[in-house]
Coordinates of C-alpha atoms in Angstrom, one line a residue:
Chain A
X1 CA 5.3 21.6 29.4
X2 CA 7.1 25.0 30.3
X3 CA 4.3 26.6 31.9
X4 CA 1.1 25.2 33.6
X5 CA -2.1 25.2 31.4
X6 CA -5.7 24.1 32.9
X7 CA -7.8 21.6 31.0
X8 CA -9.5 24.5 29.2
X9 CA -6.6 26.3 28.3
X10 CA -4.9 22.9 26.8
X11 CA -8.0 22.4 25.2
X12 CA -8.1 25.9 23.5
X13 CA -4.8 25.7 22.0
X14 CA -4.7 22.2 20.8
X15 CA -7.6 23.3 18.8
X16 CA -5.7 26.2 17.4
X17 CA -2.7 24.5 16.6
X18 CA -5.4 22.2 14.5
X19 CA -6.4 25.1 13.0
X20 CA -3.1 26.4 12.2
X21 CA -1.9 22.9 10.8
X22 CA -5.2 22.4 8.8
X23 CA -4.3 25.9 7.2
X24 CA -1.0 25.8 6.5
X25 CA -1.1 22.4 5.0
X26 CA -3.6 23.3 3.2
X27 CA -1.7 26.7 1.4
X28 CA 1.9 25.2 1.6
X29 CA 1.6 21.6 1.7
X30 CA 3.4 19.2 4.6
X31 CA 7.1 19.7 3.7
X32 CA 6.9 23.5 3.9
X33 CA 5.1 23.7 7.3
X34 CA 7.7 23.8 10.5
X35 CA 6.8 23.8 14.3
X36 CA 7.6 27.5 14.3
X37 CA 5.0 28.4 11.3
X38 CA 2.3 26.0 13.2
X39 CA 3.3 27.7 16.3
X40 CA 3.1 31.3 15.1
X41 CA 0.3 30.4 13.6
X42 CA -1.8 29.3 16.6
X43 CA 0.0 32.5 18.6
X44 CA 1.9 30.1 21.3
X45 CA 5.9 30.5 22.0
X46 CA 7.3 27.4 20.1
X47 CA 8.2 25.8 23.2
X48 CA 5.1 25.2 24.1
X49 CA 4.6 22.8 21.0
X50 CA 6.1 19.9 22.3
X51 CA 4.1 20.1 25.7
X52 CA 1.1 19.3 23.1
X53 CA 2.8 16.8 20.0
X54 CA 5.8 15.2 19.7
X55 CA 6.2 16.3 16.2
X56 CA 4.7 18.2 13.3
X57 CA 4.1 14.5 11.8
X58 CA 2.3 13.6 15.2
X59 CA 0.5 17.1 14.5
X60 CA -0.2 16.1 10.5
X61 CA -1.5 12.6 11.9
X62 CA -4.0 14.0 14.0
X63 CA -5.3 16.2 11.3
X64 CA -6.1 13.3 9.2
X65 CA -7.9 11.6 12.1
X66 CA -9.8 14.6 12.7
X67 CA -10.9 14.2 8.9
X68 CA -11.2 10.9 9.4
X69 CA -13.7 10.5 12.2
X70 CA -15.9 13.0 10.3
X71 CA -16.2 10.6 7.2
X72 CA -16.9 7.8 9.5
X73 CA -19.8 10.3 11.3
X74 CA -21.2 10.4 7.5
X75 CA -20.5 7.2 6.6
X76 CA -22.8 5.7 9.7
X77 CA -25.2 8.2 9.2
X78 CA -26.5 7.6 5.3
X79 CA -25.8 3.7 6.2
X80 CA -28.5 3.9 9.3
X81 CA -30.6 5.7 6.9
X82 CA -29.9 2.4 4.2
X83 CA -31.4 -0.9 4.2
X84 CA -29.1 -3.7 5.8
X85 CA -28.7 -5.6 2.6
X86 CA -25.9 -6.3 -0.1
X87 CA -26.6 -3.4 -1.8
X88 CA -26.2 -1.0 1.0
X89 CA -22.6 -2.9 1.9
X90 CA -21.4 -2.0 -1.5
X91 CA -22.1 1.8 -1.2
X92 CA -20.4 1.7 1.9
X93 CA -17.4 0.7 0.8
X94 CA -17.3 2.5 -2.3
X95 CA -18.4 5.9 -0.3
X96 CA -15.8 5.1 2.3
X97 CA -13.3 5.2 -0.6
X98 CA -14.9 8.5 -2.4
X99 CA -14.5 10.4 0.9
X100 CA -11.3 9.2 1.9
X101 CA -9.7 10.0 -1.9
X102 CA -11.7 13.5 -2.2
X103 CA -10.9 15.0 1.4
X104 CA -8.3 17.7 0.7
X105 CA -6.5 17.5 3.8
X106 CA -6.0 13.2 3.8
X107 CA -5.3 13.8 0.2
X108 CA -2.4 16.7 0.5
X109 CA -1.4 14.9 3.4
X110 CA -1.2 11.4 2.2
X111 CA -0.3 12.6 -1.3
X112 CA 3.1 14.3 0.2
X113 CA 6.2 12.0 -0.8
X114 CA 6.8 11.8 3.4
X115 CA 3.4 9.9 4.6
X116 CA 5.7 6.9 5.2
X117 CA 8.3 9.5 7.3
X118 CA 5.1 10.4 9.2
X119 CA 4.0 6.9 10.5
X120 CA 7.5 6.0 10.5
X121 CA 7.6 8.9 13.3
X122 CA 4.9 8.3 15.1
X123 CA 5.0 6.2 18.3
X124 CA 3.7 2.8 18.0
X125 CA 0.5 3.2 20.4
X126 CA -0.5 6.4 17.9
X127 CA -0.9 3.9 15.4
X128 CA -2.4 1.4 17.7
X129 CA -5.0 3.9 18.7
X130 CA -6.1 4.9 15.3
X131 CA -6.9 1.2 15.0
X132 CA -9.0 0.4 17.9
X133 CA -10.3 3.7 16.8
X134 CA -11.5 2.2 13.7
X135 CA -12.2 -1.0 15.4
X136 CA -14.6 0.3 17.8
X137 CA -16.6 2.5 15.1
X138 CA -17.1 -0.2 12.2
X139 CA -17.1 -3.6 14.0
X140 CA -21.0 -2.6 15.2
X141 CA -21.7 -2.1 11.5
X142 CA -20.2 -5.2 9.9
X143 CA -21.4 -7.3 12.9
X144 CA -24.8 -5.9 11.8
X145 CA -24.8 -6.9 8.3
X146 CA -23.3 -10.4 9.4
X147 CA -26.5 -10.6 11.9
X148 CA -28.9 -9.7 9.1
X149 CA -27.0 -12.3 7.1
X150 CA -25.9 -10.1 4.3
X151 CA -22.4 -10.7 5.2
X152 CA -20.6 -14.2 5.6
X153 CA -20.2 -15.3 9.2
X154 CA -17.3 -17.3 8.3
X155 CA -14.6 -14.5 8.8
X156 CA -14.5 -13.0 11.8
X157 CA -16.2 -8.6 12.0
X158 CA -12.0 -7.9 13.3
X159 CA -10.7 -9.1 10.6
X160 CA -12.9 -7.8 7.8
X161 CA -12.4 -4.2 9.7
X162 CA -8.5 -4.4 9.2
X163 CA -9.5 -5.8 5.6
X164 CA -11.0 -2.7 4.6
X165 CA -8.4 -0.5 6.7
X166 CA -5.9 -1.6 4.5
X167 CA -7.2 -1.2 1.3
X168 CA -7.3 2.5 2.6
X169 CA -3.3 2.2 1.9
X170 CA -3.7 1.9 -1.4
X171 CA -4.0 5.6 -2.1
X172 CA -0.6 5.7 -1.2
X173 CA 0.3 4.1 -4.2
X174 CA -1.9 5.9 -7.6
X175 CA 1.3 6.0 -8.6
X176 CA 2.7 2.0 -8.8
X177 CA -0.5 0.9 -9.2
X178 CA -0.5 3.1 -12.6
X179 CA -2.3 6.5 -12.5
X180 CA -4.8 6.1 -15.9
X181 CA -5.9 2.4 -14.3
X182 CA -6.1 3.6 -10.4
X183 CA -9.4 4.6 -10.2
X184 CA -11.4 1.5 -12.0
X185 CA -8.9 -1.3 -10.1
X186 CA -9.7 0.3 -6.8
X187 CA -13.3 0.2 -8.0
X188 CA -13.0 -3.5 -8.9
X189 CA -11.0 -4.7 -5.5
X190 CA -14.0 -2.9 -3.9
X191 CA -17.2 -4.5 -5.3
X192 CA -15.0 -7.7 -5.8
X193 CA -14.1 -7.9 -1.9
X194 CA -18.2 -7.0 -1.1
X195 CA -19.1 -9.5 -3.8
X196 CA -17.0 -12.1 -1.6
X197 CA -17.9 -11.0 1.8
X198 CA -21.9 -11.9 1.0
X199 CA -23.4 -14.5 3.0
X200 CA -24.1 -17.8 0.3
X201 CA -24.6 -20.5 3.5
Chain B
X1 CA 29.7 4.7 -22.1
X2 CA 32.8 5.7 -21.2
X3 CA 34.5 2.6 -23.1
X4 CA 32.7 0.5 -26.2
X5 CA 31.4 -2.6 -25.4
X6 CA 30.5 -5.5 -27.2
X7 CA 27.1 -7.1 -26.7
X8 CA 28.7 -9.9 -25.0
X9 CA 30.8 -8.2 -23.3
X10 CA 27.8 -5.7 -21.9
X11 CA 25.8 -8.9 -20.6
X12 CA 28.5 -10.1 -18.8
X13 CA 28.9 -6.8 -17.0
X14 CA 25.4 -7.0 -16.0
X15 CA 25.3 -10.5 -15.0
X16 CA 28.0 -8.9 -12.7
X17 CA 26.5 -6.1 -11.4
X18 CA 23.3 -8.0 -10.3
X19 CA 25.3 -10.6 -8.4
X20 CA 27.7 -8.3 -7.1
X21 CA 24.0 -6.1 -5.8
X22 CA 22.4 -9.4 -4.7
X23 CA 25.4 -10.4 -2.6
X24 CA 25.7 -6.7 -0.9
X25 CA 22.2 -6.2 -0.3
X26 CA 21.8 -9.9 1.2
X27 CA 24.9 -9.0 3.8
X28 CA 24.4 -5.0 4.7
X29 CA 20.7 -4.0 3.2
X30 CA 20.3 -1.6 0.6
X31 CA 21.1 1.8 2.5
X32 CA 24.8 0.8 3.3
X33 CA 25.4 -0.7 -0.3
X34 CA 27.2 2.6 -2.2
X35 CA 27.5 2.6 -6.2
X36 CA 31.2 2.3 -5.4
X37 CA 30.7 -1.4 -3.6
X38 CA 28.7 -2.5 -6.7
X39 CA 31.2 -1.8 -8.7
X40 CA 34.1 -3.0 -6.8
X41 CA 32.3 -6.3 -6.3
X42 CA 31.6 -6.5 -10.2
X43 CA 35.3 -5.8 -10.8
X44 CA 34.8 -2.8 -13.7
X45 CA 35.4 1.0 -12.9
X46 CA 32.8 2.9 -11.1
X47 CA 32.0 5.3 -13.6
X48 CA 31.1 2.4 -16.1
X49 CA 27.7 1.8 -13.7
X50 CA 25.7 4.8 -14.9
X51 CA 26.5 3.2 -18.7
X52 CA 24.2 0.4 -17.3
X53 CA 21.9 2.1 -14.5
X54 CA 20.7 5.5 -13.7
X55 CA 21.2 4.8 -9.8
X56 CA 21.4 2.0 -7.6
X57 CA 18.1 2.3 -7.1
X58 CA 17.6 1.1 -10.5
X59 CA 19.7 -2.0 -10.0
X60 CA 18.1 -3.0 -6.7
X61 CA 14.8 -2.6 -8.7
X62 CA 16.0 -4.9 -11.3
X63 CA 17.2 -7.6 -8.5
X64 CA 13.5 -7.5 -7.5
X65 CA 12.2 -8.2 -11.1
X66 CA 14.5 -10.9 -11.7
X67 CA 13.0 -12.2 -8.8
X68 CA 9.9 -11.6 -9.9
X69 CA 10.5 -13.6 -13.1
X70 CA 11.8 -16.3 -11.2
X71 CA 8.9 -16.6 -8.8
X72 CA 6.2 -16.2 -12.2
X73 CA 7.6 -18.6 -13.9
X74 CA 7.4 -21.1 -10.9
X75 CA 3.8 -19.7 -10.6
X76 CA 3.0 -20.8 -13.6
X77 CA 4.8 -24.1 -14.0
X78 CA 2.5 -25.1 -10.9
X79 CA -0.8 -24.0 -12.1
X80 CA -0.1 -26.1 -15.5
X81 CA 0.0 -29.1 -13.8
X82 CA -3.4 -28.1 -11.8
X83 CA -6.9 -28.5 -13.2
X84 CA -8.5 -25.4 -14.1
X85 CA -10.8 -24.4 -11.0
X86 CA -11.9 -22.4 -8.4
X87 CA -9.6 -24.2 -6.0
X88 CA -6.4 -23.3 -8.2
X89 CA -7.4 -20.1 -8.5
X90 CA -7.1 -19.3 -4.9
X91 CA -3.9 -21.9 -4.6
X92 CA -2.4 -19.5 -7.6
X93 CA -3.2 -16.0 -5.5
X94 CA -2.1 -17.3 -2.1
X95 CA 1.1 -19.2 -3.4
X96 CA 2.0 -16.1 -4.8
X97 CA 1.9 -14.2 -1.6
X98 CA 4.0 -16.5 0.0
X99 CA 6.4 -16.8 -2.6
X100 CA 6.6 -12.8 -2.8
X101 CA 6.4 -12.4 1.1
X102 CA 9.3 -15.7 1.6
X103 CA 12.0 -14.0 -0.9
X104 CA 14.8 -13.0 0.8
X105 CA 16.0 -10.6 -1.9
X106 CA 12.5 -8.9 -2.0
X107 CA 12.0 -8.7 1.5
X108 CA 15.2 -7.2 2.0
X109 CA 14.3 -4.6 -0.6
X110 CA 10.5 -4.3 0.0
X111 CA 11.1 -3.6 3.5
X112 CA 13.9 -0.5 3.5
X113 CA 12.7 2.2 4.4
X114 CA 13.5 3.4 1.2
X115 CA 11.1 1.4 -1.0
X116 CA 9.3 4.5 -1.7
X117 CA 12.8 6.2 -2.4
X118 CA 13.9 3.6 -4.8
X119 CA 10.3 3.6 -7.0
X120 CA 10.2 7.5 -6.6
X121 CA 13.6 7.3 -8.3
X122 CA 12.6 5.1 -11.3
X123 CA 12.4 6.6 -14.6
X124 CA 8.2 6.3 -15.5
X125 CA 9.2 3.9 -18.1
X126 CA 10.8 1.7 -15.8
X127 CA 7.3 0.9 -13.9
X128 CA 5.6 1.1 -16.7
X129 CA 7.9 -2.3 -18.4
X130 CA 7.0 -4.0 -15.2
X131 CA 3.4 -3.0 -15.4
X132 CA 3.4 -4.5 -18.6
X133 CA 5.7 -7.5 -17.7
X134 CA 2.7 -8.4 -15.1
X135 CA 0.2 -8.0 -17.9
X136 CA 1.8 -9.9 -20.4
X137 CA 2.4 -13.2 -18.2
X138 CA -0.9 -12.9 -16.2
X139 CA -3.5 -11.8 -18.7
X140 CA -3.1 -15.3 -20.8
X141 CA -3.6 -17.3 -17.2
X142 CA -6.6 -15.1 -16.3
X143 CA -8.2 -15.5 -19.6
X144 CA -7.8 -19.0 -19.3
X145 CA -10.1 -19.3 -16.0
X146 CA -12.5 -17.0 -17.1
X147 CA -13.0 -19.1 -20.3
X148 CA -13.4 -21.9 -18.1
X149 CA -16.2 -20.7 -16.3
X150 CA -14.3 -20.0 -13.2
X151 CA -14.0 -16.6 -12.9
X152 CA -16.6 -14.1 -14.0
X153 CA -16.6 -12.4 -17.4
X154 CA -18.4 -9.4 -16.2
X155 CA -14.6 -7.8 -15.4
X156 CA -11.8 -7.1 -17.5
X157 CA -8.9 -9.6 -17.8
X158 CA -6.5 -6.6 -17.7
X159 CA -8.0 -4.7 -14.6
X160 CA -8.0 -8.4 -12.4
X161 CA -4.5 -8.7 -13.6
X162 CA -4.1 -4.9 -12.2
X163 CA -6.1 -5.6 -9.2
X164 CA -4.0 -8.7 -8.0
X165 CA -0.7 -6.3 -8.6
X166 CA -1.9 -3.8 -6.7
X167 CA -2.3 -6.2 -3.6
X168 CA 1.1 -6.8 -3.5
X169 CA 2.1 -3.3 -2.7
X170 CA 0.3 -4.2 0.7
X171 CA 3.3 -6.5 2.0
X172 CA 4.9 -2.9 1.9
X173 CA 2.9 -2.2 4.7
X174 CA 3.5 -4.6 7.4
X175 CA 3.4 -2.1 10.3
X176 CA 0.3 -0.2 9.3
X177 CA -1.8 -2.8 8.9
X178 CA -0.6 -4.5 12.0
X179 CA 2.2 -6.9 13.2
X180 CA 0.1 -9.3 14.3
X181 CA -2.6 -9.4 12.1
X182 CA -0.6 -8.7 9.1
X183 CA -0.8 -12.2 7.9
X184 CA -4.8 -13.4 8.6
X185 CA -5.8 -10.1 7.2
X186 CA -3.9 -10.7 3.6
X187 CA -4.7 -14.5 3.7
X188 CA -8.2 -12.9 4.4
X189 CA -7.8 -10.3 1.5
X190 CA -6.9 -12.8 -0.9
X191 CA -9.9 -15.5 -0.6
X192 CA -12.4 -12.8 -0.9
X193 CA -10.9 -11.4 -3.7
X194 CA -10.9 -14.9 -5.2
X195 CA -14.5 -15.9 -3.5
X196 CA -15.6 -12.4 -5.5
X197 CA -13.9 -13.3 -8.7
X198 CA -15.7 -16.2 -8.9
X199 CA -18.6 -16.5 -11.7
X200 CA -21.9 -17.4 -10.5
X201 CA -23.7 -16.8 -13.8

């Protein structure tokens, strides 16, 4: 970094480069938006960018994990508020996937033809933290349902968590996966995966 | 056309140009293989290709359909000789996976970087033959188990035939879901989705 910034400083503009990002992404889209927009935009000198991200994608990553961390906040709260049986299971998933595909900014973000140029950019321990990430948050929650026996013990809570991660790649694909059937097949892989996680033993 | 060509004539040329693609993309990948290779190694001039295909993307996506057929065909020569039940039905969705995931051609294409470039490139119609394609050869075989009694009635033929495709466009994403999980997490995947297919009525 060019210049020395405290911990609060750092702090204050890593939240306004968010800002900026979240804004400008959302007017122009992902393609449009360069480090110097982002950096005007949060009122640094551009230099001063890379001190912070290694690259708009890193930036455009974080934003969707920003997003993301709030639908898993909802998520966890209605499910605490649910009953731990089958029924509950499914809405979670099927919620999980209504945030996810109605969140404008994981939407223009994912939806831009260059989401595979940004994971493709990002360093490899960016992506491994977004998975413990998700690890960490939902492997309490299945192990739950698997205590309370809604869920088959069978398969082990870590891999039923990179299960549902993955079907989250999907969206990517509206497109191959034909946009007039998209919405029912994602419905039916969703209820059809719950209907095969329940505990019969 | 720059040049008439009989039918027979046309088919050979083809023929030509898909060998002359599988043998490039086997040796250098898909990136390095140029219009003007095709051509040389099909022996015609290099303006004749676009009388055949829009781009090479649309060759290379042909070499995966061939392979496609190849790999149905097989899919369904084996489940013919298996009695209808809920163990073939998950032999039929897992040997698929392996037979999609262990073709060199497919892998080689699949896993460019430029996948996404090549289907963005496709005319509509193009993905909508192969859409069809699946649903043609699949639909019959899905009927089949469902009149069995193996797999529930409550869902349509057509969106379990959609749903199975759709999972294929996962082996696209190797490095998101995670080197070393990749493989229990689809073998995962799939037995649910067969374990929820299954009719319990």
């Amino acid at each position: 970094m060019p210049k020395k910034f405290s911990e609060a400083e750092k702090n204050r503009i890593q939240q306004k480069l968010l800002e900026s990002g979240r804004s400008l992404v959302s007017r122009y889209g992902f393609k449009k938006t360069s480090v110097d927009e982002l950096t005007k935009g949060a009122g640094i000198a551009a230099g001063t960018f890379y001190g912070f991200y290694q690259s708009k994608e890193e930036l455009f990553f974080e934003l969707v994990e920003v997003e993301e961390n709030r639908i898993r906040t909802t998520l966890l709260e209605h499910a605490a508020n649910r009953p731990v049986d089958k029924e509950s299971f499914k809405l979670f998933l099927l919620e999980s996937f209504q945030l996810m595909s109605n969140n404008p900014i994981i939407q223009q973000i994912l939806l831009t033809e260059s989401f595979e140029a940004i994971l493709r950019k990002l360093p490899p321990e960016r992506l491994e933290r977004n998975y413990n990430e998700d690890q960490d948050i939902l492997l309490p929650f299945i192990q739950k349902w698997q205590t309370a026996g809604v869920l088959t013990k069978k398969s082990s809570p870590e891999l039923i968590v990179s299960m549902i991660r993955s079907l989250f790649l999907l969206s990517l694909h509206k497109r191959e996966i034909g946009e007039a059937v998209y919405d029912d097949t994602l419905k039916l892989l969703i209820t059809t995966m719950a209907n095969g996680l329940f505990a019969r033993d």
